[in-house]
CSV table of C-alpha atoms and ligand atoms in Angstrom, one decimal:
chain,number,residue,atom,x,y,z
C,15,MET,CA,15.0,9.8,-1.8
C,16,SER,CA,12.1,7.6,-2.9
C,17,GLU,CA,9.4,6.9,-0.3
C,18,LYS,CA,9.5,3.4,1.1
C,19,ALA,CA,6.5,1.1,0.3
C,20,LEU,CA,5.5,0.7,4.0
C,21,GLN,CA,6.6,4.1,5.2
C,22,GLY,CA,4.8,5.0,8.5
C,23,LYS,CA,2.5,1.9,8.3
C,24,ARG,CA,1.8,0.3,11.7
C,25,ILE,CA,2.0,-3.5,11.3
C,26,VAL,CA,1.4,-6.0,14.1
C,27,LEU,CA,3.6,-9.1,13.5
C,28,CYS,CA,2.2,-12.1,15.3
C,29,VAL,CA,4.6,-14.9,15.7
C,30,THR,CA,3.3,-18.4,16.7
C,31,GLY,CA,5.0,-21.6,17.8
C,32,SER,CA,6.3,-23.1,14.6
C,33,ILE,CA,9.8,-24.3,13.9
C,34,ALA,CA,9.8,-21.5,11.2
C,35,ALA,CA,9.6,-18.8,13.9
C,36,TYR,CA,13.2,-17.9,13.3
C,37,LYS,CA,12.3,-16.7,9.8
C,38,ALA,CA,10.1,-14.1,11.4
C,39,VAL,CA,13.2,-12.3,12.6
C,40,SER,CA,14.4,-11.7,9.0
C,41,LEU,CA,10.8,-10.8,8.0
C,42,LEU,CA,10.7,-8.2,10.8
C,43,ARG,CA,14.0,-6.6,9.6
C,44,SER,CA,12.6,-6.4,6.1
C,45,LEU,CA,9.4,-4.8,7.2
C,46,VAL,CA,11.3,-2.2,9.3
C,47,GLU,CA,13.7,-1.6,6.4
C,48,ASP,CA,10.7,-1.0,4.2
C,49,GLY,CA,9.6,1.8,6.6
C,50,ALA,CA,7.0,-0.1,8.7
C,51,GLU,CA,6.5,0.5,12.4
C,52,VAL,CA,6.2,-3.0,13.7
C,53,SER,CA,4.8,-4.2,17.0
C,54,VAL,CA,5.4,-7.9,17.7
C,55,VAL,CA,3.0,-10.3,19.5
C,56,MET,CA,4.3,-13.7,20.5
C,57,THR,CA,2.5,-16.7,21.7
C,58,PRO,CA,4.0,-18.6,24.7
C,59,SER,CA,4.9,-21.4,22.2
C,60,ALA,CA,6.7,-19.0,19.9
C,61,THR,CA,9.0,-17.9,22.7
C,62,GLN,CA,10.2,-21.5,23.0
C,63,PHE,CA,11.7,-21.1,19.5
C,64,VAL,CA,13.0,-17.5,19.5
C,65,ALA,CA,13.7,-15.2,22.5
C,66,PRO,CA,11.4,-12.2,22.6
C,67,LEU,CA,14.5,-10.0,23.1
C,68,THR,CA,15.5,-10.6,19.5
C,69,PHE,CA,12.2,-9.1,18.3
C,70,GLU,CA,12.3,-6.4,20.9
C,71,VAL,CA,15.7,-5.1,19.8
C,72,LEU,CA,14.9,-5.3,16.1
C,73,SER,CA,11.4,-3.7,16.3
C,74,GLY,CA,12.5,-1.1,18.9
C,75,ARG,CA,9.3,-1.9,20.9
C,76,PRO,CA,8.4,-4.2,23.8
C,77,VAL,CA,7.1,-7.6,22.6
C,78,LEU,CA,3.5,-8.3,23.7
C,79,GLN,CA,3.1,-11.7,25.2
C,80,ARG,CA,0.3,-11.7,27.7
C,81,LEU,CA,-3.3,-10.5,27.7
C,82,PHE,CA,-3.2,-9.7,31.4
C,83,ALA,CA,0.1,-7.7,31.5
C,84,ASP,CA,1.6,-4.8,33.3
C,85,THR,CA,2.3,-2.7,30.2
C,86,HIS,CA,-1.2,-1.8,29.3
C,87,PRO,CA,-4.6,-2.7,30.9
C,88,MET,CA,-6.0,-3.8,27.5
C,89,PRO,CA,-3.0,-4.7,25.2
C,90,HIS,CA,-5.3,-6.3,22.6
C,91,LEU,CA,-7.1,-3.0,22.0
C,92,LYS,CA,-4.0,-0.8,22.3
C,93,VAL,CA,-2.1,-2.8,19.7
C,94,THR,CA,-4.9,-3.0,17.1
C,95,GLU,CA,-6.3,0.5,17.5
C,96,ASP,CA,-4.2,2.2,14.8
C,97,ALA,CA,-2.8,-0.9,13.1
C,98,ALA,CA,-2.8,-0.8,9.3
C,99,LEU,CA,-2.4,-4.6,9.0
C,100,ILE,CA,-1.9,-7.7,11.1
C,101,LEU,CA,0.6,-10.3,9.7
C,102,VAL,CA,0.7,-13.7,11.3
C,103,ALA,CA,3.9,-15.4,10.3
C,104,PRO,CA,4.5,-18.2,10.9
C,105,ALA,CA,0.9,-19.2,11.6
C,106,THR,CA,0.6,-22.6,13.3
C,107,ALA,CA,-2.3,-25.1,12.7
C,108,ASN,CA,-3.4,-24.2,16.2
C,109,CYS,CA,-3.5,-20.5,15.4
C,110,LEU,CA,-5.5,-21.1,12.2
C,111,ALA,CA,-8.1,-23.0,14.2
C,112,LYS,CA,-8.2,-20.4,17.0
C,113,CYS,CA,-8.7,-17.6,14.5
C,114,ALA,CA,-11.2,-19.4,12.4
C,115,LEU,CA,-13.3,-20.1,15.5
C,116,GLY,CA,-12.8,-16.7,17.0
C,117,LEU,CA,-11.5,-18.1,20.2
C,118,ALA,CA,-10.2,-15.2,22.3
C,119,ASP,CA,-8.6,-17.1,25.3
C,120,ASP,CA,-5.1,-15.5,24.9
C,121,LEU,CA,-3.5,-12.3,23.5
C,122,LEU,CA,-3.2,-13.5,19.9
C,123,GLY,CA,-6.8,-14.8,19.7
C,124,THR,CA,-8.1,-11.6,21.3
C,125,VAL,CA,-6.0,-9.3,19.0
C,126,PHE,CA,-7.5,-11.3,16.1
C,127,VAL,CA,-11.1,-10.7,17.0
C,128,ALA,CA,-10.5,-7.1,18.1
C,129,ALA,CA,-8.8,-6.2,14.8
C,130,ARG,CA,-10.6,-4.2,12.1
C,131,CYS,CA,-7.7,-3.9,9.7
C,132,PRO,CA,-6.6,-6.4,6.9
C,133,ILE,CA,-5.1,-9.6,8.0
C,134,VAL,CA,-2.5,-11.7,6.2
C,135,MET,CA,-1.5,-15.2,7.5
C,136,ALA,CA,1.5,-17.2,6.4
C,137,PRO,CA,1.0,-20.8,7.6
C,138,ALA,CA,3.9,-23.1,8.3
C,139,MET,CA,3.6,-26.7,9.4
C,140,ASP,CA,4.3,-30.3,8.5
C,141,VAL,CA,2.7,-31.6,5.3
C,142,GLU,CA,0.5,-34.0,7.3
C,143,MET,CA,-0.8,-31.1,9.4
C,144,TRP,CA,-1.5,-28.9,6.4
C,145,ASP,CA,-3.3,-31.7,4.7
C,146,HIS,CA,-5.5,-32.4,7.7
C,147,PRO,CA,-9.2,-31.8,6.9
C,148,ALA,CA,-9.6,-29.6,10.0
C,149,VAL,CA,-6.7,-27.3,8.9
C,150,ALA,CA,-8.2,-27.2,5.4
C,151,ALA,CA,-11.6,-26.3,6.8
C,152,HIS,CA,-10.2,-23.5,9.0
C,153,THR,CA,-8.2,-22.1,6.2
C,154,ARG,CA,-11.3,-22.0,4.0
C,155,THR,CA,-13.3,-20.3,6.7
C,156,LEU,CA,-10.6,-17.6,7.1
C,157,ARG,CA,-10.4,-17.0,3.4
C,158,GLU,CA,-14.1,-16.8,3.1
C,159,ARG,CA,-14.0,-14.0,5.6
C,160,GLY,CA,-11.6,-12.0,3.5
C,161,ILE,CA,-8.4,-12.9,5.4
C,162,MET,CA,-5.5,-13.5,3.1
C,163,VAL,CA,-4.1,-17.0,4.0
C,164,LEU,CA,-1.1,-17.6,1.9
C,165,GLU,CA,-0.4,-21.0,0.5
C,166,PRO,CA,2.7,-22.7,2.2
C,167,GLU,CA,5.5,-23.7,-0.1
C,168,GLU,CA,6.5,-27.2,-1.2
C,169,GLY,CA,9.9,-28.5,-0.3
C,170,PRO,CA,11.9,-30.2,2.5
C,171,LEU,CA,10.3,-29.9,5.9
C,172,ALA,CA,11.8,-29.9,9.4
C,173,SER,CA,10.3,-33.3,10.0
C,174,GLY,CA,12.4,-34.7,7.1
C,175,LEU,CA,9.4,-35.1,4.9
C,176,LEU,CA,9.0,-33.5,1.5
C,177,GLY,CA,5.8,-31.7,0.8
C,178,LYS,CA,3.7,-28.6,1.2
C,179,GLY,CA,4.1,-26.8,4.6
C,180,ARG,CA,7.1,-24.5,4.4
C,181,LEU,CA,6.6,-20.9,5.4
C,182,PRO,CA,6.0,-18.9,2.1
C,183,ALA,CA,9.2,-17.2,0.8
C,184,GLU,CA,9.9,-13.9,2.5
C,185,HIS,CA,9.4,-11.9,-0.8
C,186,ALA,CA,5.9,-13.5,-1.3
C,187,ILE,CA,4.9,-12.5,2.3
C,188,LEU,CA,6.2,-8.9,1.8
C,189,GLU,CA,4.4,-8.8,-1.6
C,190,ALA,CA,1.2,-9.9,0.1
C,191,VAL,CA,1.6,-7.2,2.8
C,192,ARG,CA,2.2,-4.5,0.2
C,193,ALA,CA,-0.7,-5.7,-1.9
C,194,ARG,CA,-3.1,-5.7,1.1
C,195,LEU,CA,-2.0,-2.2,2.0
C,196,ALA,CA,-2.3,-0.8,-1.5
C,197,VAL,CA,-5.7,0.7,-1.1
C,198,GLN,CA,-5.5,2.7,-4.3
C,199,ARG,CA,-8.8,2.8,-6.2
C,200,ASP,CA,-6.8,3.0,-9.4
C,201,TRP,CA,-9.3,0.9,-11.3
C,202,ALA,CA,-12.3,3.2,-10.4
C,203,GLY,CA,-14.3,4.0,-13.5
C,204,GLN,CA,-13.5,0.7,-15.2
C,205,ARG,CA,-16.2,-1.9,-15.7
C,206,VAL,CA,-14.6,-5.3,-15.8
C,207,LEU,CA,-16.3,-8.4,-17.2
C,208,VAL,CA,-14.5,-11.5,-16.0
C,209,SER,CA,-15.2,-15.1,-17.2
C,210,ALA,CA,-14.0,-17.9,-14.9
C,211,GLY,CA,-14.0,-21.6,-14.2
C,212,PRO,CA,-14.7,-24.6,-16.5
C,213,THR,CA,-17.8,-25.2,-18.6
C,214,ARG,CA,-19.8,-28.4,-18.6
C,215,GLU,CA,-21.2,-29.9,-21.7
C,216,PRO,CA,-23.9,-32.5,-21.1
C,217,ILE,CA,-23.7,-36.0,-22.6
C,218,ASP,CA,-27.0,-37.0,-20.9
C,219,ALA,CA,-28.9,-36.1,-17.7
C,220,VAL,CA,-26.1,-37.0,-15.4
C,221,ARG,CA,-22.9,-37.2,-17.5
C,222,PHE,CA,-20.9,-34.3,-18.9
C,223,ILE,CA,-17.6,-33.3,-20.5
C,224,THR,CA,-15.6,-30.7,-18.5
C,225,ASN,CA,-12.0,-29.7,-17.7
C,226,ALA,CA,-9.8,-29.3,-14.7
C,227,SER,CA,-10.1,-25.5,-14.3
C,228,SER,CA,-10.8,-24.5,-10.7
C,229,GLY,CA,-11.8,-20.9,-11.4
C,230,LYS,CA,-9.3,-19.6,-8.9
C,231,MET,CA,-7.4,-17.3,-11.3
C,232,GLY,CA,-10.6,-15.7,-12.6
C,233,TYR,CA,-12.0,-15.2,-9.0
C,234,ALA,CA,-8.6,-13.6,-8.0
C,235,MET,CA,-8.8,-11.2,-11.0
C,236,ALA,CA,-12.4,-10.3,-10.1
C,237,ASP,CA,-11.4,-9.7,-6.5
C,238,ALA,CA,-8.4,-7.6,-7.4
C,239,ALA,CA,-10.3,-5.4,-9.8
C,240,ALA,CA,-13.1,-4.9,-7.3
C,241,GLN,CA,-10.7,-4.0,-4.5
C,242,ARG,CA,-9.0,-1.5,-6.8
C,243,GLY,CA,-12.3,0.3,-7.4
C,244,ALA,CA,-13.7,-1.3,-10.6
C,245,GLU,CA,-17.2,-2.4,-11.1
C,246,VAL,CA,-16.9,-6.1,-11.7
C,247,LEU,CA,-19.2,-8.7,-13.2
C,248,LEU,CA,-18.1,-12.3,-12.9
C,249,VAL,CA,-19.6,-14.9,-15.3
C,250,SER,CA,-18.6,-18.2,-13.7
C,251,GLY,CA,-18.8,-21.8,-14.7
C,252,PRO,CA,-19.4,-24.4,-12.0
C,253,THR,CA,-17.0,-24.0,-9.1
C,254,THR,CA,-17.2,-24.2,-5.3
C,255,LEU,CA,-15.5,-20.8,-4.8
C,256,PRO,CA,-17.2,-18.1,-2.8
C,257,CYS,CA,-18.1,-14.9,-4.7
C,258,PRO,CA,-15.5,-12.2,-3.9
C,259,PRO,CA,-16.8,-9.1,-2.0
C,260,ASN,CA,-18.3,-6.3,-4.2
C,261,VAL,CA,-18.5,-8.6,-7.2
C,262,MET,CA,-21.7,-9.4,-9.1
C,263,ARG,CA,-21.7,-13.1,-10.1
C,264,VAL,CA,-23.7,-14.8,-12.8
C,265,SER,CA,-23.5,-18.6,-12.7
C,266,VAL,CA,-23.5,-20.6,-16.0
C,267,THR,CA,-22.9,-24.2,-16.9
C,268,THR,CA,-22.3,-24.6,-20.6
C,269,ALA,CA,-20.2,-22.7,-23.2
C,270,GLU,CA,-23.3,-21.6,-24.9
C,271,GLU,CA,-24.7,-20.1,-21.6
C,272,MET,CA,-21.4,-18.4,-20.9
C,273,TYR,CA,-21.4,-16.9,-24.4
C,274,GLN,CA,-25.0,-15.6,-24.0
C,275,GLU,CA,-24.2,-14.0,-20.6
C,276,LEU,CA,-21.0,-12.4,-21.8
C,277,GLU,CA,-22.6,-11.1,-24.9
C,278,ALA,CA,-25.5,-9.6,-23.1
C,279,ARG,CA,-23.1,-7.7,-20.8
C,280,PHE,CA,-20.4,-6.9,-23.3
C,281,SER,CA,-21.5,-3.4,-24.2
C,282,TRP,CA,-21.5,-2.4,-20.5
C,283,ALA,CA,-17.9,-3.5,-20.0
C,284,THR,CA,-14.7,-1.5,-20.7
C,285,VAL,CA,-12.3,-4.5,-20.0
C,286,LEU,CA,-13.0,-8.1,-20.8
C,287,VAL,CA,-10.9,-10.7,-18.8
C,288,MET,CA,-11.4,-14.2,-20.2
C,289,THR,CA,-9.9,-16.6,-17.7
C,290,ALA,CA,-12.6,-19.3,-18.2
C,291,ALA,CA,-11.5,-22.6,-19.6
C,292,VAL,CA,-14.4,-22.8,-22.1
C,293,GLY,CA,-14.9,-26.3,-23.5
C,294,ASP,CA,-14.1,-26.4,-27.2
C,295,PHE,CA,-16.4,-29.3,-28.0
C,296,ARG,CA,-19.8,-30.5,-26.9
C,297,PRO,CA,-21.8,-33.7,-27.6
C,298,ARG,CA,-23.9,-33.1,-30.7
C,299,ASN,CA,-27.1,-34.8,-29.4
C,300,PRO,CA,-27.1,-34.8,-25.6
C,301,SER,CA,-29.9,-36.9,-24.1
C,302,SER,CA,-32.2,-35.3,-21.6
C,303,GLU,CA,-32.6,-38.7,-19.9
C,304,LYS,CA,-29.9,-40.8,-18.2
C,305,VAL,CA,-28.7,-43.2,-20.9
C,306,LYS,CA,-28.7,-46.8,-19.4
C,307,LYS,CA,-25.6,-48.9,-19.7
C,308,HIS,CA,-27.4,-51.5,-22.0
C,309,GLN,CA,-28.7,-48.7,-24.2
C,310,TRP,CA,-25.3,-47.8,-25.5
C,311,ASP,CA,-24.5,-49.8,-28.6
C,312,GLY,CA,-20.9,-48.8,-29.0
C,313,GLU,CA,-21.6,-45.7,-31.1
C,314,PRO,CA,-18.8,-43.2,-30.7
C,315,LEU,CA,-19.9,-39.9,-29.0
C,316,GLU,CA,-20.4,-37.3,-31.7
C,317,LEU,CA,-19.0,-33.9,-30.9
C,318,GLU,CA,-19.4,-30.4,-32.3
C,319,ARG,CA,-17.6,-27.1,-31.8
C,320,THR,CA,-18.9,-24.8,-29.1
C,321,PRO,CA,-19.1,-21.0,-29.9
C,322,ASP,CA,-15.8,-19.2,-30.2
C,323,ILE,CA,-16.6,-16.6,-27.6
C,324,LEU,CA,-13.6,-14.4,-28.1
C,325,GLN,CA,-14.0,-14.3,-31.8
C,326,ALA,CA,-17.7,-13.5,-31.5
C,327,LEU,CA,-17.1,-10.7,-29.1
C,328,SER,CA,-14.3,-9.4,-31.2
C,329,ARG,CA,-16.7,-8.6,-33.9
C,330,LYS,CA,-18.7,-6.3,-31.6
C,331,ARG,CA,-15.7,-4.7,-30.1
C,332,THR,CA,-15.4,-0.9,-29.9
C,333,HIS,CA,-13.5,0.6,-27.0
C,334,HIS,CA,-12.9,-2.6,-25.1
C,335,VAL,CA,-9.6,-3.9,-23.7
C,336,PHE,CA,-9.3,-7.7,-24.2
C,337,VAL,CA,-7.2,-9.8,-21.8
C,338,GLY,CA,-7.0,-13.5,-22.6
C,339,PHE,CA,-5.5,-16.5,-20.8
C,340,ALA,CA,-3.8,-19.4,-22.5
C,341,ALA,CA,-2.9,-22.7,-21.0
C,342,GLU,CA,0.0,-24.1,-23.0
C,343,SER,CA,1.9,-27.4,-22.5
C,344,GLU,CA,4.9,-26.5,-24.7
C,345,ASP,CA,6.7,-23.6,-26.4
C,346,LEU,CA,4.8,-21.1,-24.2
C,347,LEU,CA,6.2,-18.0,-25.9
C,348,ALA,CA,5.8,-19.0,-29.6
C,349,ASN,CA,2.3,-20.5,-29.0
C,350,GLY,CA,1.3,-17.5,-26.9
C,351,ARG,CA,2.4,-15.0,-29.6
C,352,LYS,CA,0.3,-16.9,-32.2
C,353,LYS,CA,-2.8,-16.8,-30.0
C,354,LEU,CA,-2.3,-13.1,-29.1
C,355,ARG,CA,-2.4,-12.3,-32.9
C,356,GLN,CA,-5.2,-14.8,-33.8
C,357,LYS,CA,-7.5,-13.6,-31.0
C,358,ASP,CA,-6.6,-9.9,-31.4
C,359,LEU,CA,-5.9,-9.5,-27.7
C,360,ASP,CA,-4.3,-6.5,-25.9
C,361,LEU,CA,-2.7,-8.8,-23.3
C,362,LEU,CA,-2.3,-12.6,-23.2
C,363,VAL,CA,-1.4,-14.3,-19.9
C,364,VAL,CA,0.3,-17.6,-20.7
C,365,ASN,CA,0.6,-20.3,-18.1
C,366,GLY,CA,2.0,-23.8,-18.2
C,367,ILE,CA,-0.3,-26.7,-17.6
C,368,THR,CA,2.2,-29.6,-17.2
C,369,GLY,CA,3.7,-31.0,-14.1
C,370,PRO,CA,2.7,-30.8,-10.4
C,371,GLN,CA,3.0,-27.0,-10.5
C,372,SER,CA,0.4,-26.7,-13.3
C,373,ALA,CA,-1.9,-23.6,-13.2
C,374,PHE,CA,-5.0,-25.8,-12.9
C,375,GLY,CA,-6.3,-26.0,-9.3
C,376,ASN,CA,-3.1,-24.7,-7.7
C,377,GLU,CA,-3.1,-21.7,-5.4
C,378,THR,CA,0.0,-20.3,-7.1
C,379,ASN,CA,1.0,-19.8,-10.7
C,380,GLU,CA,3.9,-18.5,-12.8
C,381,VAL,CA,3.1,-16.9,-16.1
C,382,ILE,CA,4.4,-15.0,-19.1
C,383,LEU,CA,2.6,-11.7,-19.8
C,384,LEU,CA,2.5,-11.0,-23.6
C,385,PRO,CA,1.3,-7.4,-24.3
C,386,ARG,CA,0.2,-6.6,-27.8
C,387,HIS,CA,2.9,-3.9,-27.9
C,388,GLY,CA,6.0,-4.2,-25.8
C,389,THR,CA,8.2,-6.8,-24.3
C,390,PRO,CA,7.0,-10.1,-22.8
C,391,ILE,CA,7.3,-10.2,-19.0
C,392,GLU,CA,8.1,-13.3,-17.1
C,393,VAL,CA,6.4,-13.3,-13.6
C,394,GLU,CA,7.8,-15.8,-11.2
C,395,ARG,CA,5.6,-18.1,-9.1
C,396,LEU,CA,3.1,-16.1,-6.9
C,397,PRO,CA,-0.2,-16.7,-5.1
C,398,LYS,CA,-2.9,-16.2,-7.7
C,399,ARG,CA,-4.4,-13.2,-5.9
C,400,LEU,CA,-1.0,-11.4,-6.0
C,401,LEU,CA,-0.5,-12.4,-9.6
C,402,ALA,CA,-3.9,-10.8,-10.4
C,403,ASP,CA,-2.6,-7.5,-9.2
C,404,ARG,CA,0.5,-7.8,-11.4
C,405,ILE,CA,-1.8,-8.5,-14.4
C,406,LEU,CA,-4.0,-5.5,-13.6
C,407,ASP,CA,-0.8,-3.3,-13.3
C,408,THR,CA,0.3,-4.5,-16.7
C,409,VAL,CA,-3.1,-4.0,-18.3
C,410,GLN,CA,-3.2,-0.5,-16.9
C,411,GLU,CA,0.3,0.4,-18.1
C,412,GLN,CA,0.3,-1.3,-21.5
C,413,CYS,CA,-3.3,-1.4,-22.6
C,414,ILE,CA,-5.2,1.4,-20.8
C,415,GLY,CA,-2.2,3.7,-21.1
C,416,SER,CA,-2.2,5.1,-17.5
C,417,PRO,CA,0.8,4.0,-15.6
C,418,SER,CA,-0.2,2.1,-12.5
C,419,SER,CA,1.0,3.8,-9.3
C,420,ARG,CA,1.6,0.4,-7.9
C,421,SER,CA,3.7,-0.7,-10.8
C,422,GLN,CA,6.1,2.2,-10.2
C,423,GLN,CA,7.1,0.4,-7.0
C,424,PRO,CA,9.9,-2.1,-7.8
C,425,HIS,CA,8.6,-5.6,-8.0
C,426,GLU,CA,10.7,-8.6,-7.2
C,427,GLY,CA,10.2,-11.6,-9.4
C,428,ILE,CA,9.6,-9.8,-12.7
C,429,ARG,CA,11.8,-10.2,-15.7
C,430,ARG,CA,11.4,-8.7,-19.1
C,431,ILE,CA,12.1,-11.1,-21.9
C,432,GLN,CA,14.1,-9.6,-24.8
S,504,FMN,C1,9.8,-28.6,17.7
S,504,FMN,C2,8.3,-28.3,17.4
S,504,FMN,C3,8.1,-27.7,16.2
S,504,FMN,C4,6.8,-27.3,15.8
S,504,FMN,N1,6.5,-26.8,14.6
S,504,FMN,C5,5.2,-26.5,14.3
S,504,FMN,C6,5.0,-25.9,13.0
S,504,FMN,O1,5.8,-25.7,12.2
S,504,FMN,N2,3.7,-25.7,12.7
S,504,FMN,C7,2.6,-25.9,13.6
S,504,FMN,O2,1.5,-25.7,13.2
S,504,FMN,N3,2.9,-26.4,14.8
S,504,FMN,C8,4.2,-26.7,15.2
S,504,FMN,N4,4.4,-27.2,16.4
S,504,FMN,C9,3.3,-27.4,17.4
S,504,FMN,C10,2.9,-26.1,18.0
S,504,FMN,O3,4.0,-25.5,18.7
S,504,FMN,C11,1.8,-26.3,19.0
S,504,FMN,O4,0.6,-26.7,18.3
S,504,FMN,C12,1.5,-25.1,19.8
S,504,FMN,O5,0.4,-25.4,20.7
S,504,FMN,C13,1.2,-23.9,19.0
S,504,FMN,O6,0.8,-22.8,19.8
S,504,FMN,P1,0.5,-21.4,19.2
S,504,FMN,O7,-0.3,-21.5,18.0
S,504,FMN,O8,-0.2,-20.7,20.3
S,504,FMN,O9,1.8,-20.7,19.0
S,504,FMN,C14,5.7,-27.6,16.8
S,504,FMN,C15,6.0,-28.1,18.0
S,504,FMN,C16,7.3,-28.5,18.3
S,504,FMN,C17,7.6,-29.1,19.7
């Protein structure tokens, strides 16, 4: 019989006071079915929504509710001491705030600051709450500390409103848990050069041409490769994203600078991951001064091509594996295949850029993976960090030639296109 993905892993499932608390019951069942040993922590508010007895029966363990309890003198230390992962699902706005501030005035807050294992949080709340600047700031703080805060889903909410705030789908939460626990260093020995973000081409001292790339996909790729043991160098255009742990970042502004930095490091790399949305054009004669309104006489802005980085690096290519990203607005498969050939890539990740679910700026993405050899793979919508692991699995299997141990586990949400 094949080993279950979470076999023997100790997971602490923290349930907080959201209307989505009932979904944690099904989540608990799936974790247990996947082999995990789950201890449940509930806040007093959570018990207003679901009776602790439900979790107690399904986990086969007493539910921890109070810091000062009869069961153990220090329940926060007992429950975290051999935990492989803490999963907070659903996570309320209150819980995000408490955890971001490190407030330890109840069992959940104290568990959170006592924990030394990976933490995954799956928020659920009304769209107005999710959009509140305080919630956004707490989420950012938690993510900067390496905590995986999943993006809530869009859709109908308990309030009757339509928007972002639904608890992420169960399969996405389970996928995140498995990814955080997959501690394989299966990319050890690889040297990965990642380009990310937009470029900026100056018009004058204060104006520039740029694009809507946020850099999130490239940063997710860098983070995933580093966590899996690769040495990673990230050449990044202007973004506000924090540098992932164990990644060396070089910041650039223009396409020319990006080209220079990538070229200088190219011989070091074994794998090149080009996620950057490099500008194709730049003003031919940028002014070093700010051009005053009255100085412009109606002359159109003259543009010239920026360097074709992939083409230039292709000429110097020896052992390298090339992974490219394409943003397409129509006929994703046909246009992707054309680009794969033209750019001589080993793998092309094609994403759609139209509609509200566009790849640009979003936390999630759905893509088609086009390997040079083999069948295209459609990957359904996933948080970008999880998608990054799927891409690395495919690169490893299809381009490096060593099957990824992770990819031997069945993945939901993957479909091979014939
Ligand atoms: C019916 C009802 C539904 C609620 N749903 C949510 C929710 O989905 N997300 C949220 O952040 N807060 C929600 N709240 C508010 C929280 O329960 C409240 O902020 C509470 O203090 C959270 O405590 P906890 O984080 O310790 O569990 C809801 C409150 C009520 C009365």
